PDB file of C-alpha atoms in Angstrom:
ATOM      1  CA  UNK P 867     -52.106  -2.433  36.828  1.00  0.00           C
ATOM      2  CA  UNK P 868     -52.274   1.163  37.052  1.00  0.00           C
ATOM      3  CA  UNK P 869     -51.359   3.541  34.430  1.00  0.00           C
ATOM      4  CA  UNK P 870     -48.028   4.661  35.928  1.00  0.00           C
ATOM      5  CA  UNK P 871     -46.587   1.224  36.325  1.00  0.00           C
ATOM      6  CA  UNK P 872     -47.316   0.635  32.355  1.00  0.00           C
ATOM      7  CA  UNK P 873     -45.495   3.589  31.475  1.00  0.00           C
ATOM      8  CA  UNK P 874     -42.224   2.289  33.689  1.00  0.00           C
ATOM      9  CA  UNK P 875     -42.606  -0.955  31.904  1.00  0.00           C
ATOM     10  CA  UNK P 876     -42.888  -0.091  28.422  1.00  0.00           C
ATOM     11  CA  UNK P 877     -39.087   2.773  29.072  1.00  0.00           C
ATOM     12  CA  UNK P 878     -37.821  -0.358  30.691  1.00  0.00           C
ATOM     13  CA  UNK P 879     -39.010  -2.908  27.870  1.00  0.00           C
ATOM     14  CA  UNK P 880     -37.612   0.289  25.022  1.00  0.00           C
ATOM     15  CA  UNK P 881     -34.835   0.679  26.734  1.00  0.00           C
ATOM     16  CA  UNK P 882     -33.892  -3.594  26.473  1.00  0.00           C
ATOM     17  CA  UNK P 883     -34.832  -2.904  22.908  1.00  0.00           C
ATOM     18  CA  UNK P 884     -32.371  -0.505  22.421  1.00  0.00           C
ATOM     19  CA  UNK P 885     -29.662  -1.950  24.587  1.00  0.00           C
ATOM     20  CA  UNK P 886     -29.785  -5.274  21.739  1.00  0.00           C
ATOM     21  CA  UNK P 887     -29.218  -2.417  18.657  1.00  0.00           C
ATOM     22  CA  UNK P 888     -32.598  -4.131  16.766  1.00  0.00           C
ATOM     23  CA  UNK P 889     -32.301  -1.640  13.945  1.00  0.00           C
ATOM     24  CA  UNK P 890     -31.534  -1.193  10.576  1.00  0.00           C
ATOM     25  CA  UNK P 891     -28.219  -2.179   9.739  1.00  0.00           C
ATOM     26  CA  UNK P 892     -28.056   0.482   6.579  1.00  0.00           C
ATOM     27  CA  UNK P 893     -29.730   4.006   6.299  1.00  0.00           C
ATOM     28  CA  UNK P 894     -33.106   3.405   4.941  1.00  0.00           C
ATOM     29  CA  UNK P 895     -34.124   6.071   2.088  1.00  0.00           C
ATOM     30  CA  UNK P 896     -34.231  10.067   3.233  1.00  0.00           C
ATOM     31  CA  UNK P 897     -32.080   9.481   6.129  1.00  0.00           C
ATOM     32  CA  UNK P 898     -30.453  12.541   4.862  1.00  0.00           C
ATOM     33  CA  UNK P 899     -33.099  14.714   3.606  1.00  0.00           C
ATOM     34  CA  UNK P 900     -33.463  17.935   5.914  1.00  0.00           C
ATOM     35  CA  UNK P 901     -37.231  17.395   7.612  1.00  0.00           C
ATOM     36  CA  UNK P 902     -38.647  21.076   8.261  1.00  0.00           C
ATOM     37  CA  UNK P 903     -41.541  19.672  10.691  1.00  0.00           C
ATOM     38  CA  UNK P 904     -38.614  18.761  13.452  1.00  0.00           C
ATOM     39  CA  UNK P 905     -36.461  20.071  15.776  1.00  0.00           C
ATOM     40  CA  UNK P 906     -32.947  20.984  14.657  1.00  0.00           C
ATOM     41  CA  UNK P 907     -29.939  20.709  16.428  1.00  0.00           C
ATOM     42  CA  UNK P 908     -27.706  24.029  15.769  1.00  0.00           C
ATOM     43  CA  UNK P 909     -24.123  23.865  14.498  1.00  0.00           C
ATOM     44  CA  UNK P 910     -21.503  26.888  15.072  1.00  0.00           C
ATOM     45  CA  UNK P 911     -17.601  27.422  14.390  1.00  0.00           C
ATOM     46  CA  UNK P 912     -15.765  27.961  17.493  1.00  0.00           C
ATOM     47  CA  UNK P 913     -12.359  29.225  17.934  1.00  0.00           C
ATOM     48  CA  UNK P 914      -9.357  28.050  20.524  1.00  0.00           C
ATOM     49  CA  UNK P 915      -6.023  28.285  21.262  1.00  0.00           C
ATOM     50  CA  UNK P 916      -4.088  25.418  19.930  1.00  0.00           C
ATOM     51  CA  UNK P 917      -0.597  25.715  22.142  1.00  0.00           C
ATOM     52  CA  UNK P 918       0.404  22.691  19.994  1.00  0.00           C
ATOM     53  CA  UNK P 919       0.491  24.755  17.043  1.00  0.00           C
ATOM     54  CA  UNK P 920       1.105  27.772  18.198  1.00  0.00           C
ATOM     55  CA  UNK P 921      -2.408  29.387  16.816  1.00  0.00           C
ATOM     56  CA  UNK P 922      -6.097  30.127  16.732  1.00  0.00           C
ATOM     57  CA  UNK P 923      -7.798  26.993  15.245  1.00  0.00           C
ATOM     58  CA  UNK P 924     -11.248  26.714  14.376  1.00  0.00           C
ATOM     59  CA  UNK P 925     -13.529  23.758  14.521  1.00  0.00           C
ATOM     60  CA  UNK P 926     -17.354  23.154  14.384  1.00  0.00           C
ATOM     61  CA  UNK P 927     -20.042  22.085  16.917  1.00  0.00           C
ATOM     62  CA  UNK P 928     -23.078  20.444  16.774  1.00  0.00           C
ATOM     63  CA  UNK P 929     -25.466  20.710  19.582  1.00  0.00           C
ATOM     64  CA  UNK P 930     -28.867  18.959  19.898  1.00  0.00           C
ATOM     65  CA  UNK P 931     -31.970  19.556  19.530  1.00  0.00           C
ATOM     66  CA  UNK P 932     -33.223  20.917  22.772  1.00  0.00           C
ATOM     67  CA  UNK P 933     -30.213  21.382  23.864  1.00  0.00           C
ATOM     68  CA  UNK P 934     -30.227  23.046  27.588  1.00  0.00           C
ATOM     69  CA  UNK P 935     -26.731  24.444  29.352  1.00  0.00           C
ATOM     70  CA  UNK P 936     -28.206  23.066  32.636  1.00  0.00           C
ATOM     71  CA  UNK P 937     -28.045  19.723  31.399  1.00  0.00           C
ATOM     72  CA  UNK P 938     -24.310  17.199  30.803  1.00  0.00           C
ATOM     73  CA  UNK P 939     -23.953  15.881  27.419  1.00  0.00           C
ATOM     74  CA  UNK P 940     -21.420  13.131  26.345  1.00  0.00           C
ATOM     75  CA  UNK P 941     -18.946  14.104  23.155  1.00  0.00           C
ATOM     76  CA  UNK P 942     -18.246  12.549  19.942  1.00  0.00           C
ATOM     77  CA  UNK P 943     -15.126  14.068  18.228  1.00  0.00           C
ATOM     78  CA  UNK P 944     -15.611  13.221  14.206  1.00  0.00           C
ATOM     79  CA  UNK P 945     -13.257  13.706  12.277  1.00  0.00           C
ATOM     80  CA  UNK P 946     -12.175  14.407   8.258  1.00  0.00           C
ATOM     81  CA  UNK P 947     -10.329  13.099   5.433  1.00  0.00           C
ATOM     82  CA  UNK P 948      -6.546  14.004   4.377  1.00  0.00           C
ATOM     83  CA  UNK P 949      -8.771  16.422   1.486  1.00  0.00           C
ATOM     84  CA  UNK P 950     -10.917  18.414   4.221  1.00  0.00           C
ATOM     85  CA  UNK P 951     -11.210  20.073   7.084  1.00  0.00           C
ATOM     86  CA  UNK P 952     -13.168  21.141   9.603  1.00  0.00           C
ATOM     87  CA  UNK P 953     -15.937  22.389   7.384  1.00  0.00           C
ATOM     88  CA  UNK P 954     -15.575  18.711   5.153  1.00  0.00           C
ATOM     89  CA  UNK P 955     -18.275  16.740   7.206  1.00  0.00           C
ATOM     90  CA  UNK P 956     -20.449  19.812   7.401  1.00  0.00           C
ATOM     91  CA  UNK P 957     -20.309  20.337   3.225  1.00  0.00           C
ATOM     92  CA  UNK P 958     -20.345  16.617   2.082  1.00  0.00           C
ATOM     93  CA  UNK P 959     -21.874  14.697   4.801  1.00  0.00           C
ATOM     94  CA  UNK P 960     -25.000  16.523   6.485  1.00  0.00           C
ATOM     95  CA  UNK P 961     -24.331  15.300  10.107  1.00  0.00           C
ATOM     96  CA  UNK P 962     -26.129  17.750  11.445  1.00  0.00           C
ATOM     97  CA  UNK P 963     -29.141  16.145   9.186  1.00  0.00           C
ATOM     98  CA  UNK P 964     -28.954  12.869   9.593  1.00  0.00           C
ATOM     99  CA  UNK P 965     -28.848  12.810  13.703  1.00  0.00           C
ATOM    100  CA  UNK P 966     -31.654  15.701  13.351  1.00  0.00           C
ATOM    101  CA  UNK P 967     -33.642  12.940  12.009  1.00  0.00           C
ATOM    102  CA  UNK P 968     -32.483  10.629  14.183  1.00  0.00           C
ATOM    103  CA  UNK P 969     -33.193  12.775  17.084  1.00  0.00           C
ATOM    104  CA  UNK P 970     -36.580  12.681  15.997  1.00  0.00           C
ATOM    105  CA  UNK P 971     -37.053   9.478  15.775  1.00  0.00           C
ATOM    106  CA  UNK P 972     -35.681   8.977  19.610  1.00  0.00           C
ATOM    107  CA  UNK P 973     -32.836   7.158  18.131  1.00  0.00           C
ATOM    108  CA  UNK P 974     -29.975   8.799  19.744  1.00  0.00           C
ATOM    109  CA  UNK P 975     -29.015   9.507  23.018  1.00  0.00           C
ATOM    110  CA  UNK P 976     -28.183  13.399  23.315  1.00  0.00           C
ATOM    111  CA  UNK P 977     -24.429  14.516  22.248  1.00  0.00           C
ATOM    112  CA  UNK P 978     -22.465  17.266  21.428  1.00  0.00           C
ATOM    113  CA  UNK P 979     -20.739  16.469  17.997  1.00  0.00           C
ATOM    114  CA  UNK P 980     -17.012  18.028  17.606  1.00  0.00           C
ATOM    115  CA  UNK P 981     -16.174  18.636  14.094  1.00  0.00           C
ATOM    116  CA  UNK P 982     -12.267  19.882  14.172  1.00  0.00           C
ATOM    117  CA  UNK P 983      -9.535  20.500  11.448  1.00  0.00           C
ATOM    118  CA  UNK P 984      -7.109  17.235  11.708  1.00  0.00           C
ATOM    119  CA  UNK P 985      -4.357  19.259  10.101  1.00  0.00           C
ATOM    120  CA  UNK P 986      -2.784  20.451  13.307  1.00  0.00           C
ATOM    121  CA  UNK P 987      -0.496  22.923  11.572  1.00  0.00           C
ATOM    122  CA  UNK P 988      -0.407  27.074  11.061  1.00  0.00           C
ATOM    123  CA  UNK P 989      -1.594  26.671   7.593  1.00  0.00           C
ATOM    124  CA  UNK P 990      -4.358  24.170   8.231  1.00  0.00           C
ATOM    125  CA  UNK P 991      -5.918  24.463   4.457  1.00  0.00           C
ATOM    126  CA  UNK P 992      -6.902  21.791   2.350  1.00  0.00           C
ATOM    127  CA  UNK P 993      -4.711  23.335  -0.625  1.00  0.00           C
ATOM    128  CA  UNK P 994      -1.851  22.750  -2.594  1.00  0.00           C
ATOM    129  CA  UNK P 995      -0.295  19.222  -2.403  1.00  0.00           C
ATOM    130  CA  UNK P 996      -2.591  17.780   0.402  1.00  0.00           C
ATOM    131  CA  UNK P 997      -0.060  14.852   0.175  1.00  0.00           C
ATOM    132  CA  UNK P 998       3.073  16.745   1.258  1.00  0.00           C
ATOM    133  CA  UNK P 999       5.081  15.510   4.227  1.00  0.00           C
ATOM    134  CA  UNK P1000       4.399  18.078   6.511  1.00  0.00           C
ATOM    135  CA  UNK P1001       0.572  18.023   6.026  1.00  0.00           C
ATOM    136  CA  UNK P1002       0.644  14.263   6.370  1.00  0.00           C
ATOM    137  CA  UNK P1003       2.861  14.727   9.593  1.00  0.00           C
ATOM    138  CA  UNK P1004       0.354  17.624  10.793  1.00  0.00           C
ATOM    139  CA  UNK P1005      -2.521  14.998  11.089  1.00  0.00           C
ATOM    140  CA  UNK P1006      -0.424  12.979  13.587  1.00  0.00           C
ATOM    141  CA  UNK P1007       0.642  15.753  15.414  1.00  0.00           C
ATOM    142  CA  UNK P1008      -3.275  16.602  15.965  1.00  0.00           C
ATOM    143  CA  UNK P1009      -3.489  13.710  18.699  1.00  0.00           C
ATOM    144  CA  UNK P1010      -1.271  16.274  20.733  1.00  0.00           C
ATOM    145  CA  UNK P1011      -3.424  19.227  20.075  1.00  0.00           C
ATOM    146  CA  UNK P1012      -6.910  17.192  20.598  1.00  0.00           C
ATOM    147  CA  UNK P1013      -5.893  15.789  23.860  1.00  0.00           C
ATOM    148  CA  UNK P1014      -3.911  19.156  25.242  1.00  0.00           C
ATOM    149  CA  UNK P1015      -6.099  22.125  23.571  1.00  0.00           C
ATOM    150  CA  UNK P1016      -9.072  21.023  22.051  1.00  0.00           C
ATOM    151  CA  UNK P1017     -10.687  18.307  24.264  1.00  0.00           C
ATOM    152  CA  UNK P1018     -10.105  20.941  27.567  1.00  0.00           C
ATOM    153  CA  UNK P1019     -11.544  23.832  25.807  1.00  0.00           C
ATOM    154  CA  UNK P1020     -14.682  22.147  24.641  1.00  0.00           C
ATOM    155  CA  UNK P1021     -15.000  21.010  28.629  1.00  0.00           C
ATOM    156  CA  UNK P1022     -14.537  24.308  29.358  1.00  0.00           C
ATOM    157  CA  UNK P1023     -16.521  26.108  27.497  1.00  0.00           C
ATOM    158  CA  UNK P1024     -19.868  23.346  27.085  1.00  0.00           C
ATOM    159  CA  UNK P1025     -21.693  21.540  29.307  1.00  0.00           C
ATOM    160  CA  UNK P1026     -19.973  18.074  28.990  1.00  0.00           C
ATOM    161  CA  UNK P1027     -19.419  14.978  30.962  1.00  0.00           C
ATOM    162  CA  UNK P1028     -15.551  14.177  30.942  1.00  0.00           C
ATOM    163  CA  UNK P1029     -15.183  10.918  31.815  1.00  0.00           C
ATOM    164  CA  UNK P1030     -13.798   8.135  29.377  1.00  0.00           C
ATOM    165  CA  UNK P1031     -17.230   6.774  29.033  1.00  0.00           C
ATOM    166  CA  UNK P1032     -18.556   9.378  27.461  1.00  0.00           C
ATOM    167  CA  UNK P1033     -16.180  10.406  25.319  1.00  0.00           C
ATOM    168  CA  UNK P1034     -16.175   9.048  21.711  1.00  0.00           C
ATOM    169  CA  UNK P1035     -14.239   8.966  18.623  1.00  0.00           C
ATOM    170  CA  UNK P1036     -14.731   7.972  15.058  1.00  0.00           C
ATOM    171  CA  UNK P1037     -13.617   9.737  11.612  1.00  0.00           C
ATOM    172  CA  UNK P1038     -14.053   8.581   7.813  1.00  0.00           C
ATOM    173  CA  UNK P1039     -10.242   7.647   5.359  1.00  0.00           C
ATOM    174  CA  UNK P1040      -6.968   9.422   7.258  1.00  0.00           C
ATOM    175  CA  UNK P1041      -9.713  10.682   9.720  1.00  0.00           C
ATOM    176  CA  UNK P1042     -10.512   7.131  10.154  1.00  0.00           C
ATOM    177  CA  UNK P1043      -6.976   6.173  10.491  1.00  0.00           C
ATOM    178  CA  UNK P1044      -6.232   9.336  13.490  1.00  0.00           C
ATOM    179  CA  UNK P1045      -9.368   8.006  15.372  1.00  0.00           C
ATOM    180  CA  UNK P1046      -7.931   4.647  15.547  1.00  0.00           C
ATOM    181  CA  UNK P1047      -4.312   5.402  16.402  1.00  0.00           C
ATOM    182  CA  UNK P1048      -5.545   8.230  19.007  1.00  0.00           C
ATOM    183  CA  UNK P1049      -8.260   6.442  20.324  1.00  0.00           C
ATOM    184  CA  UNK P1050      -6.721   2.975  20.646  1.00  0.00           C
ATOM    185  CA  UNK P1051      -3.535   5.151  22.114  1.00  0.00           C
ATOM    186  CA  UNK P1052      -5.196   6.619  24.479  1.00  0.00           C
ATOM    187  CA  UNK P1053      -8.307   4.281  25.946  1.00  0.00           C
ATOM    188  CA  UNK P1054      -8.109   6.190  29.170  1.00  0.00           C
ATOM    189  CA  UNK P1055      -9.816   9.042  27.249  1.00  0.00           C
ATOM    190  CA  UNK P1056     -11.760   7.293  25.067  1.00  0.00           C
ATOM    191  CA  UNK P1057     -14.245   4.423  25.216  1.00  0.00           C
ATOM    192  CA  UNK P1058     -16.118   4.844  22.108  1.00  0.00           C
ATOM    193  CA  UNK P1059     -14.139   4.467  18.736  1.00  0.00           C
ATOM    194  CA  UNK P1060     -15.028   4.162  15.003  1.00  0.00           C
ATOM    195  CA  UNK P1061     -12.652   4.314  12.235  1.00  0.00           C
ATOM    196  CA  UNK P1062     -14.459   4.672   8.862  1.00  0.00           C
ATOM    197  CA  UNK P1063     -12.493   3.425   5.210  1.00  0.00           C
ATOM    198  CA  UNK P1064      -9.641   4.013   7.990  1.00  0.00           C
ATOM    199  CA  UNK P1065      -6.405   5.296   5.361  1.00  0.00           C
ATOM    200  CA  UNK P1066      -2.890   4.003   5.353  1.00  0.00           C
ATOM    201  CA  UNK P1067      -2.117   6.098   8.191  1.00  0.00           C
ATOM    202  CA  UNK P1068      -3.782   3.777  10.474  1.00  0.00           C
ATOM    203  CA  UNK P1069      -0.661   1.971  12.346  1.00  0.00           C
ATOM    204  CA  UNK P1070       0.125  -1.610  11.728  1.00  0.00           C
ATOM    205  CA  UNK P1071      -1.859  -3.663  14.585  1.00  0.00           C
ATOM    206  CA  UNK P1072       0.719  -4.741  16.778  1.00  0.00           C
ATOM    207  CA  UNK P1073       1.978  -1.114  17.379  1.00  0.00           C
ATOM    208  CA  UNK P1074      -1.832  -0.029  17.043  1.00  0.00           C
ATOM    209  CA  UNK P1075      -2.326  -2.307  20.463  1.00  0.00           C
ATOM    210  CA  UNK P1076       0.788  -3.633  21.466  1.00  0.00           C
ATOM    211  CA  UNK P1077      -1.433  -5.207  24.475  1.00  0.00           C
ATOM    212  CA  UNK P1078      -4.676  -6.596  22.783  1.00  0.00           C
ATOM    213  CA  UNK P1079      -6.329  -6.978  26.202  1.00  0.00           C
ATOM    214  CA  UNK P1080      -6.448  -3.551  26.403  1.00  0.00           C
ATOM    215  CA  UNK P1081      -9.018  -3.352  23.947  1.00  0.00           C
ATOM    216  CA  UNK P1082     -11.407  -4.989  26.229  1.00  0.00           C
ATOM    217  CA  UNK P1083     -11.840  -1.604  28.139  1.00  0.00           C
ATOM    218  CA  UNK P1084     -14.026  -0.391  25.504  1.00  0.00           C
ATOM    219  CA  UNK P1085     -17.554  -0.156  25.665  1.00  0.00           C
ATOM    220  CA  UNK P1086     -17.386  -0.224  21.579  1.00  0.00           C
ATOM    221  CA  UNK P1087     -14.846  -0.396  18.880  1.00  0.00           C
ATOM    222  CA  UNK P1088     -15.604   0.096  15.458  1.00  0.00           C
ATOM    223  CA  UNK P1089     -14.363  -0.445  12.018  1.00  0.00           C
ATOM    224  CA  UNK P1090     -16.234  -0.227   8.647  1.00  0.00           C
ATOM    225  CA  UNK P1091     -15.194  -0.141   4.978  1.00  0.00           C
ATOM    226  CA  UNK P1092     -17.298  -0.057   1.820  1.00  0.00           C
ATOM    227  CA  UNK P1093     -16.473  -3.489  -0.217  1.00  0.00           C
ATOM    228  CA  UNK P1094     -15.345  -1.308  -3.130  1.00  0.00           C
ATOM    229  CA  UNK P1095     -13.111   0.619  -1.400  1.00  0.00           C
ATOM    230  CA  UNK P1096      -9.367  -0.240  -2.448  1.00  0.00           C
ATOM    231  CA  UNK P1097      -8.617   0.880   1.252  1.00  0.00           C
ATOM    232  CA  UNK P1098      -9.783  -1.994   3.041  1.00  0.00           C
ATOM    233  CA  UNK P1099      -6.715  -4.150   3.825  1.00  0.00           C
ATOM    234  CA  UNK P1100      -6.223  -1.405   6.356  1.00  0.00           C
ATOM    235  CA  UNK P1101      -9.070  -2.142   7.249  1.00  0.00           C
ATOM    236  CA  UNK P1102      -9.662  -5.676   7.294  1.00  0.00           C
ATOM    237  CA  UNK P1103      -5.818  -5.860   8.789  1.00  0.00           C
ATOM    238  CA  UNK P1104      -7.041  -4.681  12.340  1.00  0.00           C
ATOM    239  CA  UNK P1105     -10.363  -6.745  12.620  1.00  0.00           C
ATOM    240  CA  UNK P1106      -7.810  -9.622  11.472  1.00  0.00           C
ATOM    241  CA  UNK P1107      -5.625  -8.814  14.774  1.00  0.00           C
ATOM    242  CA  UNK P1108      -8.358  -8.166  17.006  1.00  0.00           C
ATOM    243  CA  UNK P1109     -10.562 -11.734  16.130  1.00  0.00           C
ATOM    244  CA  UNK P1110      -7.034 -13.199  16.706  1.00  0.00           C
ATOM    245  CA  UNK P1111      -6.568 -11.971  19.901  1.00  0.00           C
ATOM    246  CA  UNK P1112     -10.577 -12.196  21.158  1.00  0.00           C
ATOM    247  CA  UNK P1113     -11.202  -8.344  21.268  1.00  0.00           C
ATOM    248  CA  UNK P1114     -14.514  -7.855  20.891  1.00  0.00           C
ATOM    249  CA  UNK P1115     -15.389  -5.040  17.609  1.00  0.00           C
ATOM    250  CA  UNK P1116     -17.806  -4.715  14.962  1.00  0.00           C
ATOM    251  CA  UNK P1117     -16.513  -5.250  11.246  1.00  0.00           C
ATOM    252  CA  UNK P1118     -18.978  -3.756   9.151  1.00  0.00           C
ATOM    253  CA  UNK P1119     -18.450  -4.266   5.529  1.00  0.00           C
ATOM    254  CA  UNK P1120     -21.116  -2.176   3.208  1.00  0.00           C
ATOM    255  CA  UNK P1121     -21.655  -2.123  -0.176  1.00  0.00           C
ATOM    256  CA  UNK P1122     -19.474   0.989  -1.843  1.00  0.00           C
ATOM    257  CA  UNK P1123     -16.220   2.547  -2.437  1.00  0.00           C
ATOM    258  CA  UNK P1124     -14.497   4.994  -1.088  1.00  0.00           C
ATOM    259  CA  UNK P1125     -17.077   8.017  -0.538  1.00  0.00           C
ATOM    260  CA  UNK P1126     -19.211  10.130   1.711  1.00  0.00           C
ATOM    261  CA  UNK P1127     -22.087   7.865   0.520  1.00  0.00           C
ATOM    262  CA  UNK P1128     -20.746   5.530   2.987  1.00  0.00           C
ATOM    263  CA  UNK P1129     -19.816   7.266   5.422  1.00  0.00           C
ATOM    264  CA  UNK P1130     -23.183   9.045   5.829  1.00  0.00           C
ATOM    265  CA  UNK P1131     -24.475   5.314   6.550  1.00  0.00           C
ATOM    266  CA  UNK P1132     -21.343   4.831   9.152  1.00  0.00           C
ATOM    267  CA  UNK P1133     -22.475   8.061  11.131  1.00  0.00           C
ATOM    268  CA  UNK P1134     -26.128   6.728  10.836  1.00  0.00           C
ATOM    269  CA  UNK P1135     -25.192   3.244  12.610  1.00  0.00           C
ATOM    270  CA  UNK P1136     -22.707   4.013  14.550  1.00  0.00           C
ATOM    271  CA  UNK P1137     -24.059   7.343  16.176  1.00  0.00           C
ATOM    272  CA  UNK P1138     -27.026   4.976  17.435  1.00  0.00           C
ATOM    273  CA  UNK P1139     -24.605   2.830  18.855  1.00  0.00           C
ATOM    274  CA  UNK P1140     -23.132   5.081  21.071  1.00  0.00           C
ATOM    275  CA  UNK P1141     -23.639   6.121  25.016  1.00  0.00           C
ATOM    276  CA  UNK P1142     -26.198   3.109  25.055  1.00  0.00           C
ATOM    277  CA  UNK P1143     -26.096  -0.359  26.706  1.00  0.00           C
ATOM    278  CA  UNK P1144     -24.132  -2.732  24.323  1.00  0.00           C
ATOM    279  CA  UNK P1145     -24.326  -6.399  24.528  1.00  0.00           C
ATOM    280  CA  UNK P1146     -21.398  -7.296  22.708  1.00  0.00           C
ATOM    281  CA  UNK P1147     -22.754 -10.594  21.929  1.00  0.00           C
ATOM    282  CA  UNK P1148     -24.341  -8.490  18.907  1.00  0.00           C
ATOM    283  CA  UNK P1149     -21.691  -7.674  17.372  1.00  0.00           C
ATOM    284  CA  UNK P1150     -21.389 -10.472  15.301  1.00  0.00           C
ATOM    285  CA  UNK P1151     -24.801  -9.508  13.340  1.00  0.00           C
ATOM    286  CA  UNK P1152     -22.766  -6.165  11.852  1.00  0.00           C
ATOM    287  CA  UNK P1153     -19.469  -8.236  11.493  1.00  0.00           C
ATOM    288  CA  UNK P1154     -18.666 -10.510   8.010  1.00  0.00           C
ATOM    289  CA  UNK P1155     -17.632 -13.871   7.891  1.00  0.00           C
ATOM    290  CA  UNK P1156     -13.988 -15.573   7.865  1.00  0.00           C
ATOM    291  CA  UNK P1157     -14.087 -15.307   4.063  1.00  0.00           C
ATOM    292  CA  UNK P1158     -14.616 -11.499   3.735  1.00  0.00           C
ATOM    293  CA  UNK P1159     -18.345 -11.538   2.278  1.00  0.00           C
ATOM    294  CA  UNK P1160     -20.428  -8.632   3.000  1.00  0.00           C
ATOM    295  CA  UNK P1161     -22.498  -8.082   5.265  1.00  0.00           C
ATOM    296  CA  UNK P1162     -26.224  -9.540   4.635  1.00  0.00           C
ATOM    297  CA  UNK P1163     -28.712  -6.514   4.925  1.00  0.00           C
TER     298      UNK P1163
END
């Protein structure tokens, strides 16, 4: 067998391997610790006109290591908590270490990471009461200004693919809760979507996906929750629906509350999981049992 034809197998024999997500099912130790040796991806704030607002907003992007113009990525838009913004991720939950490492390790398949402000409002700061109406409303009124301003300014300005299929979404407590509601709302747009310690603005099930079948579109829909976390009936509410009506998802219960240690282990799964082959027969190895025990590691 000559040496070319041992090369093919072995990509076609990793890439099975990957396809059946044989990994670790937490972050081992210095997942998160910045490794000077390797590449680095490159993270920048961008500007764009929000017509939903009315405004200039600002959000951040991570691009890969080696990134090339030439080349087409696929996009994950992540998104923050009801005390952030588009800066939140960046302070408190190193993405842009955690996939360098990843990168490095020929874990991920190359992406363009969308960090935005959630707050779709003039005032878009994290201050004052956080909890007021209107700040609460703005972070609904952000599935307008992703899908109208945001989404075609990113394809205008990168190099993206923008098709459905490569398109994901995910976000950590009300960020978790807009990446459910906007990404189960809209499944022509999206067919990746992770909702992290998803917050009580994550709508009830039946007007979440009013037709379950739906669902079935997605190439992966995800839903996680530390088992500390006072949050998770939100949670646990929507895997609930979806085992009820067959819709294939991962429910990933971890150990922990309601915190960025989590959700630095959600961004370490879940980003492997995406833009890959998934046999969704797997997902029952991430998901807990009928009784609500966590997940064996």
């Amino acid at each position: 067998m000559n040496k070319s034809v041992v090369l093919a197998l072995g990509f076609i024999l990793s890439g099975m391997f990957i396809s059946a997500q044989n990994f670790d099912k937490q972050a081992p130790q210095g997942f998160d610790i910045e490794r000077k040796e390797i590449s680095h991806g490159k993270i920048d704030t961008v500007t764009y006109e929000s017509k939903t607002v009315g405004t200039q907003r600002k959000a951040l992007i991570y691009t890969p290591p080696g990134y090339k113009k030439g080349n087409k990525y696929p996009v994950l838009y992540l998104l923050h908590g009801i005390g952030g913004d588009e800066k939140e991720w960046f302070k408190n939950g190193t993405p842009q270490i955690i996939l360098d490492n990843l990168y490095a390790q020929g874990k991920l398949i190359p992406m363009i990471v969308v960090l935005p402000n959630g707050r779709a409002m003039k005032d878009d700061r994290a201050t004052g009461d956080i909890m007021a109406k209107d700040k609460v409303e703005a972070f609904a009124a952000f599935e307008k200004d992703l899908l109208n301003d945001l989404i075609p300014f990113i394809e205008k300005k990168y190099p993206v693919k923008k098709d459905r299929e490569n398109r994901a979404i995910a976000g950590l407590s009300m960020g978790g809760g807009q990446a459910l509601n906007f990404g189960l709302g809209n499944i022509d747009k999206f067919a990746w979507v992770g909702g992290f310690s998803s917050a009580p603005n994550t709508k009830e099930p039946q007007k979440l996906l009013p037709d379950p079948a739906k669902a079935k579109e997605l190439k992966l829909l995800w839903i996680s929750c530390g088992d500390q976390d006072r949050l998770m009936p939100f949670s646990k509410r929507t895997s609930d629906y979806l085992t009820e009506n067959n819709i294939p998802h991962i429910f990933y219960v971890e150990p922990g509350g309601h915190d960025f240690k989590v959700w630095k282990n959600d961004l370490y799964i879940f980003s492997q999981l995406l833009f890959k082959p998934i046999e969704k027969s797997k997902f029952s190895e991430f998901t807990v049992g009928n009784h609500g025990e966590s997940v064996k590691h």
